[in-house]
XYZ file of C-alpha atoms in Angstrom:
505
model
C 47.919 -7.152 -9.823
C 51.328 -7.423 -8.175
C 52.209 -3.746 -8.729
C 48.819 -2.702 -7.383
C 49.324 -4.816 -4.286
C 52.828 -3.465 -3.719
C 51.711 0.160 -4.062
C 48.752 -0.330 -1.721
C 50.884 -2.120 0.848
C 53.239 0.881 0.788
C 50.385 3.397 1.173
C 48.886 1.522 4.103
C 52.152 1.783 6.040
C 53.088 5.407 5.404
C 53.723 7.749 8.388
C 50.472 9.556 7.537
C 48.472 6.351 7.848
C 50.179 5.410 11.103
C 49.552 8.881 12.514
C 45.855 8.603 11.661
C 45.702 5.285 13.466
C 47.170 6.892 16.583
C 44.351 9.422 16.609
C 41.807 6.661 17.051
C 41.794 6.045 20.780
C 40.157 3.041 22.424
C 36.809 4.794 22.889
C 36.614 5.724 19.185
C 37.581 2.231 18.099
C 34.843 0.641 20.218
C 32.288 3.129 18.977
C 33.138 2.455 15.327
C 33.236 -1.340 15.647
C 31.763 -3.344 18.501
C 29.211 -0.758 19.673
C 28.006 0.715 16.391
C 26.543 -0.549 13.165
C 30.158 -1.132 12.137
C 30.036 -4.275 14.241
C 27.579 -5.793 11.827
C 29.817 -5.051 8.850
C 33.047 -6.164 10.545
C 31.276 -9.238 11.855
C 30.320 -10.185 8.322
C 34.010 -10.522 7.483
C 34.461 -13.298 10.023
C 31.019 -14.920 10.191
C 28.819 -15.281 13.241
C 31.584 -16.578 15.465
C 33.091 -13.161 16.170
C 30.089 -11.571 17.854
C 27.581 -14.418 17.953
C 24.033 -13.117 17.781
C 24.999 -9.580 18.708
C 21.527 -7.953 18.923
C 20.337 -10.599 21.401
C 23.552 -11.076 23.346
C 24.001 -7.389 24.043
C 20.410 -6.694 25.033
C 21.340 -5.855 28.623
C 23.914 -3.205 27.783
C 22.896 0.321 26.823
C 25.361 2.254 24.696
C 23.720 5.656 24.886
C 23.171 5.340 21.120
C 19.414 4.955 20.613
C 19.732 3.316 17.180
C 22.178 0.725 18.524
C 19.977 0.111 21.560
C 16.952 -0.423 19.291
C 18.812 -3.197 17.486
C 20.024 -4.756 20.718
C 16.463 -5.045 22.006
C 15.347 -7.143 19.041
C 13.415 -9.315 18.847
C 11.069 -7.650 21.332
C 9.384 -10.961 22.126
C 9.530 -14.568 20.961
C 8.741 -14.622 17.222
C 6.273 -17.082 15.756
C 7.733 -16.714 12.266
C 11.400 -17.095 11.409
C 10.989 -16.202 7.762
C 8.471 -14.689 5.320
C 7.565 -15.359 1.686
C 5.345 -12.644 0.214
C 3.594 -13.561 -3.054
C 2.668 -10.110 -4.353
C 0.088 -10.178 -7.148
C 0.667 -6.859 -8.870
C -2.259 -5.129 -10.573
C -5.106 -5.677 -8.115
C -6.718 -9.161 -8.294
C -10.510 -9.059 -8.391
C -12.007 -10.331 -5.150
C -15.292 -11.044 -6.981
C -13.783 -13.727 -9.198
C -11.566 -15.322 -6.548
C -12.648 -15.168 -2.901
C -15.526 -12.812 -2.065
C -18.627 -14.722 -3.140
C -21.603 -12.408 -3.785
C -24.563 -14.508 -5.029
C -27.103 -11.659 -4.731
C -25.416 -9.871 -7.611
C -26.670 -12.547 -9.994
C -30.054 -10.762 -10.103
C -28.553 -7.283 -10.536
C -26.762 -7.607 -13.885
C -26.560 -4.206 -15.563
C -28.264 -2.266 -12.766
C -26.635 1.006 -11.797
C -24.603 1.095 -8.576
C -26.858 2.695 -5.922
C -25.702 6.024 -4.485
C -26.407 4.592 -1.034
C -23.638 2.037 -1.657
C -21.123 4.304 -3.326
C -21.534 6.986 -0.644
C -19.700 9.572 -2.714
C -16.437 7.634 -2.765
C -14.015 8.814 -5.388
C -13.561 7.014 -8.702
C -10.490 6.758 -10.891
C -10.191 8.941 -13.968
C -10.860 5.842 -16.065
C -14.488 5.467 -15.007
C -15.366 8.843 -13.448
C -16.889 10.060 -16.729
C -19.048 7.009 -17.388
C -22.732 7.878 -17.723
C -23.597 4.782 -15.672
C -21.883 2.337 -13.348
C -23.546 -0.984 -14.305
C -23.040 -3.769 -11.794
C -21.855 -7.148 -12.978
C -21.801 -10.474 -11.099
C -18.817 -12.772 -11.383
C -18.780 -15.172 -14.316
C -17.216 -17.801 -12.004
C -18.849 -20.596 -10.102
C -18.080 -20.851 -6.386
C -18.043 -23.950 -4.162
C -17.299 -24.640 -0.520
C -14.069 -26.465 0.275
C -12.278 -28.071 3.186
C -13.418 -28.623 6.738
C -13.814 -24.847 6.990
C -16.362 -24.937 4.132
C -14.795 -21.818 2.678
C -16.220 -20.448 -0.571
C -13.630 -20.533 -3.362
C -13.758 -19.770 -7.061
C -13.517 -22.494 -9.695
C -10.511 -20.572 -11.064
C -8.395 -21.665 -8.094
C -8.864 -25.436 -7.735
C -5.398 -25.984 -6.315
C -5.637 -23.211 -3.732
C -8.995 -24.707 -2.750
C -7.100 -27.872 -1.740
C -5.123 -25.962 0.904
C -7.934 -23.656 2.041
C -7.844 -25.123 5.575
C -4.300 -23.769 5.887
C -5.301 -20.229 4.923
C -6.387 -17.215 6.928
C -8.404 -15.269 4.345
C -8.844 -11.566 5.099
C -11.770 -10.077 3.128
C -11.740 -6.664 4.778
C -8.457 -5.148 3.619
C -8.601 -1.465 2.732
C -6.270 1.288 1.554
C -6.377 4.973 0.642
C -4.404 4.634 -2.603
C -6.537 4.245 -5.725
C -3.813 4.022 -8.403
C -1.153 1.355 -8.843
C 2.134 3.087 -8.114
C 1.128 4.749 -4.830
C -0.887 1.673 -3.805
C 1.981 -0.784 -4.299
C 4.437 1.643 -2.714
C 2.089 1.970 0.276
C 1.946 -1.792 0.804
C 5.669 -2.292 0.395
C 6.998 0.748 2.284
C 4.175 2.135 4.453
C 3.915 5.369 2.483
C 2.388 6.279 -0.885
C 5.385 8.421 -1.834
C 8.682 6.768 -2.825
C 11.773 6.964 -0.649
C 10.874 4.871 2.414
C 12.453 1.482 3.205
C 10.569 -1.623 2.100
C 9.203 -4.242 4.513
C 12.050 -6.625 3.767
C 14.603 -3.889 4.395
C 13.047 -3.078 7.786
C 13.203 -6.750 8.758
C 16.802 -7.023 7.552
C 17.733 -3.922 9.552
C 15.980 -5.103 12.693
C 16.708 -8.821 12.753
C 19.792 -9.354 10.623
C 20.562 -12.580 8.809
C 20.412 -16.273 9.657
C 22.547 -17.177 6.633
C 25.833 -15.349 6.130
C 26.187 -16.648 2.551
C 22.955 -15.252 1.129
C 21.212 -11.865 1.412
C 18.600 -11.438 4.134
C 16.111 -10.053 1.598
C 15.758 -11.617 -1.875
C 13.371 -10.579 -4.668
C 12.053 -12.711 -7.553
C 10.036 -11.180 -10.426
C 8.095 -13.456 -12.797
C 9.307 -13.293 -16.360
C 5.922 -14.529 -17.610
C 3.799 -11.915 -15.867
C 1.898 -9.551 -18.173
C 3.665 -6.198 -17.966
C 0.556 -4.040 -17.756
C 1.950 -2.026 -14.843
C 5.652 -1.390 -14.218
C 7.541 -2.496 -11.128
C 10.354 -0.341 -9.772
C 13.438 -1.487 -7.863
C 12.615 1.066 -5.182
C 9.772 -1.236 -4.094
C 12.448 -3.445 -2.559
C 14.853 -0.602 -1.846
C 16.416 0.317 1.473
C 15.248 3.952 1.423
C 17.170 5.814 4.115
C 18.374 2.622 5.844
C 21.971 1.524 5.189
C 22.271 0.117 1.681
C 23.205 -3.376 2.876
C 19.516 -3.863 3.750
C 18.131 -3.415 0.219
C 16.526 -6.380 -1.521
C 18.708 -8.319 -3.958
C 16.916 -9.366 -7.128
C 17.615 -12.882 -8.411
C 16.979 -13.237 -12.148
C 16.537 -16.101 -14.586
C 19.477 -16.994 -16.821
C 23.177 -17.614 -16.409
C 23.728 -14.523 -14.215
C 21.066 -14.667 -11.452
C 22.676 -11.713 -9.661
C 24.081 -8.947 -11.825
C 27.837 -8.247 -11.616
C 28.399 -11.158 -9.224
C 30.634 -13.317 -11.417
C 34.324 -12.612 -11.876
C 35.401 -10.945 -15.140
C 37.178 -13.074 -17.727
C 40.707 -13.938 -16.628
C 39.923 -13.289 -12.972
C 39.708 -16.141 -10.482
C 38.508 -16.537 -6.888
C 41.996 -16.066 -5.431
C 42.391 -12.747 -7.262
C 38.965 -11.624 -6.023
C 39.768 -12.542 -2.414
C 43.093 -10.741 -2.516
C 41.511 -7.649 -4.044
C 38.792 -7.631 -1.376
C 41.354 -7.805 1.414
C 43.092 -4.664 0.155
C 39.806 -2.941 -0.654
C 38.636 -3.647 2.881
C 41.742 -1.969 4.276
C 41.108 1.097 2.135
C 37.461 1.234 3.192
C 38.396 0.919 6.864
C 40.874 3.757 6.404
C 38.143 5.909 4.883
C 35.771 4.988 7.691
C 38.353 5.911 10.303
C 38.809 9.298 8.662
C 35.159 10.182 8.030
C 33.003 7.847 10.132
C 30.635 7.245 7.223
C 28.276 4.317 8.036
C 27.883 3.591 4.317
C 31.510 2.432 4.337
C 30.515 -0.348 6.728
C 27.705 -1.279 4.346
C 30.121 -1.289 1.421
C 32.509 -3.657 3.220
C 29.675 -6.020 4.095
C 28.321 -5.996 0.529
C 31.664 -6.809 -1.050
C 32.172 -9.692 1.331
C 28.631 -10.963 0.777
C 29.130 -10.848 -3.006
C 32.284 -12.946 -2.616
C 30.474 -15.585 -0.571
C 27.503 -15.543 -2.953
C 29.735 -16.642 -5.815
C 29.602 -20.088 -4.252
C 26.184 -20.064 -2.560
C 24.050 -18.670 -5.416
C 24.783 -21.329 -8.070
C 24.019 -24.007 -5.490
C 20.669 -22.577 -4.403
C 19.601 -21.702 -7.964
C 20.127 -25.242 -9.214
C 17.087 -27.520 -9.243
C 18.966 -30.491 -10.700
C 18.518 -32.515 -7.500
C 14.757 -31.936 -7.297
C 12.766 -35.125 -8.031
C 10.191 -35.208 -10.817
C 7.339 -35.311 -8.297
C 8.307 -31.831 -7.065
C 8.134 -30.374 -10.581
C 4.819 -32.142 -11.110
C 3.492 -30.623 -7.894
C 4.498 -27.058 -8.863
C 3.368 -27.517 -12.473
C 5.081 -27.699 -15.876
C 6.239 -24.052 -15.755
C 8.419 -24.900 -12.745
C 11.045 -26.324 -15.112
C 11.258 -22.956 -16.888
C 13.540 -20.693 -14.858
C 12.055 -17.286 -14.055
C 8.395 -18.220 -14.337
C 6.105 -17.755 -11.343
C 6.070 -21.517 -10.731
C 9.865 -21.752 -10.907
C 10.151 -18.783 -8.559
C 7.827 -20.460 -6.035
C 10.080 -23.530 -6.083
C 13.163 -21.335 -5.757
C 11.503 -19.499 -2.845
C 11.138 -22.801 -1.017
C 14.859 -23.505 -1.543
C 15.761 -20.037 -0.245
C 13.547 -20.478 2.814
C 15.245 -23.800 3.504
C 18.521 -21.851 3.537
C 17.048 -19.514 6.183
C 16.722 -16.471 3.961
C 14.571 -14.295 6.164
C 12.419 -12.427 3.604
C 11.634 -13.660 0.086
C 9.465 -11.405 -2.076
C 7.824 -12.631 -5.291
C 6.205 -10.209 -7.731
C 3.821 -11.416 -10.423
C 2.305 -8.838 -12.783
C -0.827 -8.928 -14.907
C -3.856 -8.672 -12.591
C -5.058 -5.284 -13.900
C -8.169 -6.344 -15.848
C -9.945 -3.126 -16.864
C -11.246 -4.970 -19.929
C -11.575 -8.630 -20.906
C -11.585 -9.649 -17.260
C -12.984 -13.181 -17.782
C -10.171 -14.150 -20.135
C -7.440 -12.203 -18.356
C -8.058 -13.441 -14.840
C -8.421 -17.048 -16.011
C -4.980 -16.788 -17.603
C -3.495 -15.359 -14.411
C -4.964 -18.086 -12.242
C -3.697 -20.780 -14.587
C -0.179 -19.320 -14.277
C -0.202 -19.001 -10.480
C -2.775 -21.198 -8.738
C -0.989 -24.559 -8.844
C 2.421 -23.220 -7.834
C 0.977 -21.148 -4.983
C -0.771 -24.184 -3.514
C 2.310 -26.335 -4.117
C 4.438 -23.944 -2.086
C 2.055 -24.312 0.875
C 2.067 -28.108 0.539
C 5.834 -28.280 0.094
C 6.578 -26.120 3.121
C 4.098 -28.089 5.201
C 5.512 -31.510 4.385
C 9.051 -30.302 5.119
C 8.042 -28.914 8.510
C 8.744 -25.338 7.414
C 5.204 -23.937 7.340
C 4.998 -23.878 11.142
C 7.653 -21.157 11.319
C 7.278 -19.577 7.863
C 4.692 -16.877 7.128
C 3.207 -17.016 3.604
C 1.360 -13.947 2.266
C -0.693 -13.617 -0.952
C -2.284 -10.417 -2.203
C -2.192 -7.322 -4.379
C -2.384 -3.565 -3.848
C -6.210 -3.164 -3.982
C -9.365 -4.850 -5.291
C -11.820 -4.214 -8.096
C -15.195 -2.491 -8.466
C -18.588 -4.177 -8.521
C -19.448 -2.141 -11.613
C -18.089 -2.695 -15.078
C -15.601 -0.282 -16.531
C -16.385 0.451 -20.172
C -18.790 -1.605 -22.234
C -20.676 -4.391 -20.481
C -21.829 -7.381 -22.546
C -23.245 -10.755 -21.638
C -19.816 -12.390 -21.951
C -17.294 -9.639 -21.343
C -16.602 -6.882 -18.856
C -13.831 -5.175 -16.895
C -13.509 -3.822 -13.372
C -11.842 -0.617 -12.177
C -9.612 -0.140 -9.116
C -11.271 -0.344 -5.705
C -9.253 0.318 -2.525
C -12.165 0.369 -0.044
C -12.347 -3.416 0.375
C -10.434 -6.344 -1.066
C -9.081 -9.773 -0.152
C -5.679 -11.188 0.681
C -4.572 -14.198 2.695
C -1.874 -15.356 5.072
C -0.814 -18.860 6.062
C 1.671 -20.585 8.303
C 3.503 -19.333 11.347
C 1.333 -17.655 13.949
C -1.934 -17.212 12.023
C -5.127 -19.186 12.533
C -5.646 -21.691 9.712
C -8.954 -22.300 7.994
C -10.634 -19.028 8.925
C -12.153 -16.088 7.080
C -11.761 -12.700 8.739
C -13.781 -9.570 7.991
C -16.947 -9.058 5.999
C -18.088 -6.823 3.148
C -21.540 -5.745 1.961
C -23.483 -7.508 -0.802
C -21.597 -5.429 -3.373
C -18.076 -5.909 -1.936
C -17.931 -2.117 -1.971
C -17.821 -1.345 1.758
C -16.580 -3.217 4.818
C -19.250 -4.223 7.311
C -17.109 -6.006 9.924
C -13.485 -6.094 11.138
C -11.656 -3.717 8.769
C -7.922 -4.281 8.276
C -5.862 -1.333 7.071
C -2.541 -1.653 5.239
C -0.716 -0.449 8.363
C -2.579 -3.060 10.438
C -1.324 -5.740 8.062
C 2.240 -4.422 8.344
C 2.032 -4.228 12.145
C 0.780 -7.812 12.265
C 3.542 -9.052 9.980
C 6.207 -7.449 12.176
C 4.518 -8.808 15.299
C 4.770 -12.354 13.948
C 8.499 -11.761 13.452
C 8.861 -10.718 17.093
C 8.875 -6.972 16.447
C 6.757 -4.277 18.090
C 6.063 -2.031 15.097
C 6.043 1.093 17.286
C 9.542 0.395 18.624
C 11.411 -0.363 15.398
C 12.409 3.121 14.277
C 15.196 4.883 12.395
C 16.150 8.523 12.704
C 16.404 10.338 9.387
C 16.496 14.089 8.769
C 15.586 14.843 12.373
C 12.570 12.532 12.607
C 12.183 8.933 13.733
C 10.464 6.866 11.061
C 8.836 3.451 11.220
C 7.173 1.149 8.688
C 3.665 1.872 9.992
C 4.228 5.647 10.223
C 1.925 6.841 13.062
C -0.797 4.212 12.638
C -1.302 0.467 12.659
C -2.541 -2.083 15.159
C -1.905 -5.801 15.381
C -4.887 -7.865 14.198
C -4.852 -10.141 17.224
C -7.998 -12.075 16.270
C -6.238 -13.807 13.395
C -3.268 -14.910 15.515
C -3.001 -18.471 16.748
């Protein structure tokens, strides 16, 4: 280490280095630090005290740099939500068995789906060649719950207890009919990979409220059925600077990969190495003006701070038994959906701005009665517990909670239909998701579908509408948060999207 330090100290004071420094006049220095995205990276070295809340404080000054001015204008208006937890149920939960009660189907068992209902809509390759599309009612019993008297399935008794806190949207719709493009569409605003995820957009626009943890953290259930793969690009930064990508926290002794020091290396060594590495990166930035260098500096510094903050936030040793009982027995098993819900609450308490949970296994093409019952048993109690826990801690009033998948399921059975077993194919034309907490009306149901939950009859909500509404609750006008890439200005909602004002409180 000592020879390395001596050699680097020599290189950083050579005539060539000093001459390069002279070439950076005052205007260039300001552009590369206090006026550009470099300010965010340099600021991360010293904490918030150096620049304060730079995007807000500098709102009155225009730099002539549109990207910098976009950041300085944020938030566009007072946000109702300070943070988001998105409980993504990967695979497409069936609305028939959970939320969208269709009693008329009970008399239509086995009847073919009428052409007047299908209206020529496309089918997946998995059921397009079926000789018939026999309709099947849900095997579940439904009851009304709460002061709102909302219909809920018997499979979700715990969620039924918090139904008066939920804003249930039954009229979601999408164009994507297969998993990968459908999930990518929800998470990035486009069916093709390569765009930034929702969490990355929020990180880019609003920055962090906790300098010791990432702005955007991802948790994937270890006990979810791996029927459909999840890709890291779903929480990737796309063309935004890499410091805005989601950081996945895992179960086990190394929650964040490559965060711990190697054997024989201590915190003092790491700090000293980072100081010299920062000098080298700043030298490279001065020579080339590459914004990714700023991101690299910020990421190294964040990793150093996370060595202390991550073990603290990952530990549940101080949680009382009643908390584990509320979230369910799986909450003691690190990496399960229940444990991740509890961890999400801890992260939200630390002001992590966007926490994304992924739980796989909702793709029931066959054996739906058994499969969906298993999924609900793994998720229902912990989901409701998170709502209750946030509420009793005073966090629900400024935290937005989202639950939903990438599409719904068909009214007809895929494959063989029997009296006790059936499956449902993908259906993007109408499905259900819900929101709760900051800025949304509690205890309401929004949107309506026909008797077959095949078409929307009232108040449709498109994926881009959902994204626009989410950003609105965070104080962002979705049409004004843009990023120029390859000659075009991109945004999360592309060229569509409108805020669903009727669900806002």
